[in-house]
Amino acid sequence: FQAGSSATLLADALESYGAGAAFFFTPEEMERQGGALRRLTAQGQSIGILADAGDPDRTVAEQLEAGNAALFRATCGKTRLAYIQGGGAQALQAAREAGFHCLRPELDRSGYDLRSAAGALELVRRLASWRGDAAVWLGDAANSAGLRSLLSAVKEAGGVCAAYTEAGFR
């Protein structure tokens, strides 16, 4: 997820289903949402840094450094998980050279609302044809009701939602 003000509501839904996810915050959001970062960390959710390769003021490396500094102030921890928006091969390579594992989702659903049962069922249908694990980028297109519908449908289908980490899924 692209984390924002709804991160704690999404975390509630995940916790009630025993599911995991990765939440990506911009460095600025990390500065403002220390409580959410602590809660997500305590709950075992993954936290990553959302960087914008098109930022005219800071490089990707500077954004990743600022994100980890803010995360450390909030949780005394750091991350090596990143999602680079608008990043070509050069931005991804710079992040990798800095020691980051960059999310490269197999399915980008950020343009589709996950705010209802219908949206959840459509996503489950798409995933049902997938073989093996798949990283799905929902961006900020989900709310807690849509996520609960998705988690229920995934559970009913015998699947699991796991957090994406630097080492894969957990």
GROMACS .gro file of C-alpha atoms in nm:
model
  170
    1PHE     CA    1   0.000   0.000   0.000
    2GLN     CA    2   0.094   0.360  -0.045
    3ALA     CA    3   0.053   0.451   0.318
    4GLY     CA    4  -0.129   0.760   0.421
    5SER     CA    5  -0.378   0.863   0.682
    6SER     CA    6  -0.568   0.535   0.637
    7ALA     CA    7  -0.271   0.314   0.734
    8THR     CA    8  -0.403   0.233   1.082
    9LEU     CA    9  -0.750   0.144   0.948
   10LEU     CA   10  -0.593  -0.089   0.693
   11ALA     CA   11  -0.375  -0.236   0.969
   12ASP     CA   12  -0.690  -0.309   1.173
   13ALA     CA   13  -0.834  -0.506   0.881
   14LEU     CA   14  -0.510  -0.697   0.828
   15GLU     CA   15  -0.479  -0.779   1.197
   16SER     CA   16  -0.835  -0.913   1.216
   17TYR     CA   17  -0.754  -1.160   0.936
   18GLY     CA   18  -0.401  -1.245   1.050
   19ALA     CA   19  -0.275  -1.108   0.718
   20GLY     CA   20   0.030  -0.907   0.624
   21ALA     CA   21   0.113  -0.624   0.387
   22ALA     CA   22   0.386  -0.377   0.307
   23PHE     CA   23   0.317  -0.008   0.370
   24PHE     CA   24   0.523   0.247   0.178
   25PHE     CA   25   0.554   0.597   0.324
   26THR     CA   26   0.716   0.904   0.177
   27PRO     CA   27   0.983   1.054   0.406
   28GLU     CA   28   0.743   1.339   0.486
   29GLU     CA   29   0.467   1.097   0.589
   30MET     CA   30   0.715   0.912   0.808
   31GLU     CA   31   0.791   1.239   0.988
   32ARG     CA   32   0.419   1.299   1.055
   33GLN     CA   33   0.303   0.943   1.130
   34GLY     CA   34   0.533   0.811   1.398
   35GLY     CA   35   0.245   0.647   1.583
   36ALA     CA   36   0.131   0.458   1.274
   37LEU     CA   37   0.489   0.346   1.204
   38ARG     CA   38   0.526   0.213   1.558
   39ARG     CA   39   0.194   0.031   1.538
   40LEU     CA   40   0.270  -0.128   1.200
   41THR     CA   41   0.613  -0.234   1.320
   42ALA     CA   42   0.471  -0.388   1.639
   43GLN     CA   43   0.207  -0.568   1.434
   44GLY     CA   44   0.474  -0.721   1.208
   45GLN     CA   45   0.378  -0.538   0.890
   46SER     CA   46   0.651  -0.440   0.647
   47ILE     CA   47   0.745  -0.076   0.609
   48GLY     CA   48   0.911   0.067   0.302
   49ILE     CA   49   1.009   0.405   0.169
   50LEU     CA   50   0.817   0.557  -0.120
   51ALA     CA   51   1.051   0.769  -0.331
   52ASP     CA   52   0.970   0.981  -0.636
   53ALA     CA   53   1.233   0.966  -0.909
   54GLY     CA   54   1.086   1.283  -1.058
   55ASP     CA   55   1.137   1.494  -0.744
   56PRO     CA   56   1.317   1.809  -0.861
   57ASP     CA   57   1.454   1.888  -0.515
   58ARG     CA   58   1.598   1.556  -0.393
   59THR     CA   59   1.755   1.252  -0.552
   60VAL     CA   60   1.615   0.907  -0.487
   61ALA     CA   61   1.914   0.836  -0.262
   62GLU     CA   62   1.843   1.151  -0.058
   63GLN     CA   63   1.476   1.053  -0.020
   64LEU     CA   64   1.570   0.702   0.093
   65GLU     CA   65   1.816   0.843   0.345
   66ALA     CA   66   1.556   1.091   0.476
   67GLY     CA   67   1.296   0.814   0.502
   68ASN     CA   68   1.523   0.591   0.704
   69ALA     CA   69   1.620   0.880   0.932
   70ALA     CA   70   1.251   0.951   1.002
   71LEU     CA   71   1.175   0.580   1.049
   72PHE     CA   72   1.463   0.549   1.294
   73ARG     CA   73   1.337   0.846   1.497
   74ALA     CA   74   0.992   0.687   1.517
   75THR     CA   75   1.080   0.319   1.570
   76CYS     CA   76   1.456   0.291   1.632
   77GLY     CA   77   1.461   0.074   1.318
   78LYS     CA   78   1.539   0.111   0.951
   79THR     CA   79   1.423  -0.051   0.631
   80ARG     CA   80   1.581  -0.160   0.305
   81LEU     CA   81   1.246  -0.191   0.126
   82ALA     CA   82   1.164   0.079  -0.129
   83TYR     CA   83   0.919   0.159  -0.406
   84ILE     CA   84   1.048   0.407  -0.662
   85GLN     CA   85   0.771   0.591  -0.846
   86GLY     CA   86   0.853   0.703  -1.195
   87GLY     CA   87   1.188   0.537  -1.166
   88GLY     CA   88   1.363   0.398  -1.467
   89ALA     CA   89   1.651   0.156  -1.460
   90GLN     CA   90   1.893   0.425  -1.341
   91ALA     CA   91   1.688   0.514  -1.031
   92LEU     CA   92   1.638   0.147  -0.944
   93GLN     CA   93   2.009   0.079  -0.984
   94ALA     CA   94   2.097   0.373  -0.757
   95ALA     CA   95   1.859   0.240  -0.490
   96ARG     CA   96   2.003  -0.112  -0.520
   97GLU     CA   97   2.357   0.024  -0.491
   98ALA     CA   98   2.249   0.199  -0.172
   99GLY     CA   99   2.143  -0.143  -0.036
  100PHE     CA  100   1.768  -0.123  -0.099
  101HIS     CA  101   1.539  -0.398  -0.224
  102CYS     CA  102   1.295  -0.233  -0.465
  103LEU     CA  103   0.939  -0.357  -0.501
  104ARG     CA  104   0.863  -0.452  -0.860
  105PRO     CA  105   0.497  -0.561  -0.844
  106GLU     CA  106   0.371  -0.827  -1.081
  107LEU     CA  107   0.030  -0.662  -1.074
  108ASP     CA  108  -0.031  -0.287  -1.046
  109ARG     CA  109  -0.387  -0.223  -0.929
  110SER     CA  110  -0.334   0.134  -0.813
  111GLY     CA  111  -0.567   0.259  -1.086
  112TYR     CA  112  -0.855   0.039  -0.965
  113ASP     CA  113  -1.056   0.110  -0.653
  114LEU     CA  114  -1.047  -0.148  -0.378
  115ARG     CA  115  -1.327   0.016  -0.186
  116SER     CA  116  -1.605  -0.241  -0.232
  117ALA     CA  117  -1.679  -0.611  -0.251
  118ALA     CA  118  -1.699  -0.585  -0.631
  119GLY     CA  119  -1.347  -0.445  -0.653
  120ALA     CA  120  -1.221  -0.714  -0.416
  121LEU     CA  121  -1.381  -0.996  -0.615
  122GLU     CA  122  -1.233  -0.863  -0.940
  123LEU     CA  123  -0.885  -0.862  -0.785
  124VAL     CA  124  -0.932  -1.215  -0.648
  125ARG     CA  125  -1.036  -1.332  -0.997
  126ARG     CA  126  -0.720  -1.178  -1.142
  127LEU     CA  127  -0.505  -1.343  -0.876
  128ALA     CA  128  -0.674  -1.683  -0.915
  129SER     CA  129  -0.512  -1.721  -1.257
  130TRP     CA  130  -0.169  -1.638  -1.113
  131ARG     CA  131   0.077  -1.918  -1.046
  132GLY     CA  132   0.272  -1.874  -0.722
  133ASP     CA  133   0.330  -1.561  -0.519
  134ALA     CA  134   0.249  -1.223  -0.669
  135ALA     CA  135   0.331  -0.878  -0.540
  136VAL     CA  136   0.030  -0.652  -0.592
  137TRP     CA  137   0.064  -0.274  -0.577
  138LEU     CA  138  -0.262  -0.118  -0.458
  139GLY     CA  139  -0.122   0.231  -0.416
  140ASP     CA  140  -0.371   0.438  -0.222
  141ALA     CA  141  -0.676   0.290  -0.397
  142ALA     CA  142  -0.794   0.081  -0.099
  143ASN     CA  143  -0.999   0.150   0.208
  144SER     CA  144  -1.065  -0.076   0.507
  145ALA     CA  145  -1.403  -0.201   0.375
  146GLY     CA  146  -1.253  -0.299   0.040
  147LEU     CA  147  -0.955  -0.460   0.210
  148ARG     CA  148  -1.180  -0.660   0.444
  149SER     CA  149  -1.377  -0.782   0.141
  150LEU     CA  150  -1.053  -0.881  -0.031
  151LEU     CA  151  -0.916  -1.061   0.274
  152SER     CA  152  -1.243  -1.249   0.318
  153ALA     CA  153  -1.250  -1.355  -0.048
  154VAL     CA  154  -0.883  -1.459  -0.041
  155LYS     CA  155  -0.941  -1.663   0.274
  156GLU     CA  156  -1.249  -1.827   0.122
  157ALA     CA  157  -1.044  -1.917  -0.187
  158GLY     CA  158  -0.778  -2.078   0.033
  159GLY     CA  159  -0.516  -1.809  -0.028
  160VAL     CA  160  -0.316  -1.588   0.204
  161CYS     CA  161  -0.207  -1.226   0.206
  162ALA     CA  162   0.150  -1.197   0.322
  163ALA     CA  163   0.376  -0.899   0.376
  164TYR     CA  164   0.631  -0.833   0.105
  165THR     CA  165   0.976  -0.797   0.261
  166GLU     CA  166   1.335  -0.750   0.151
  167ALA     CA  167   1.364  -1.129   0.138
  168GLY     CA  168   1.032  -1.203  -0.036
  169PHE     CA  169   0.699  -1.278   0.130
  170ARG     CA  170   0.634  -1.356   0.499
   0.00000   0.00000   0.00000
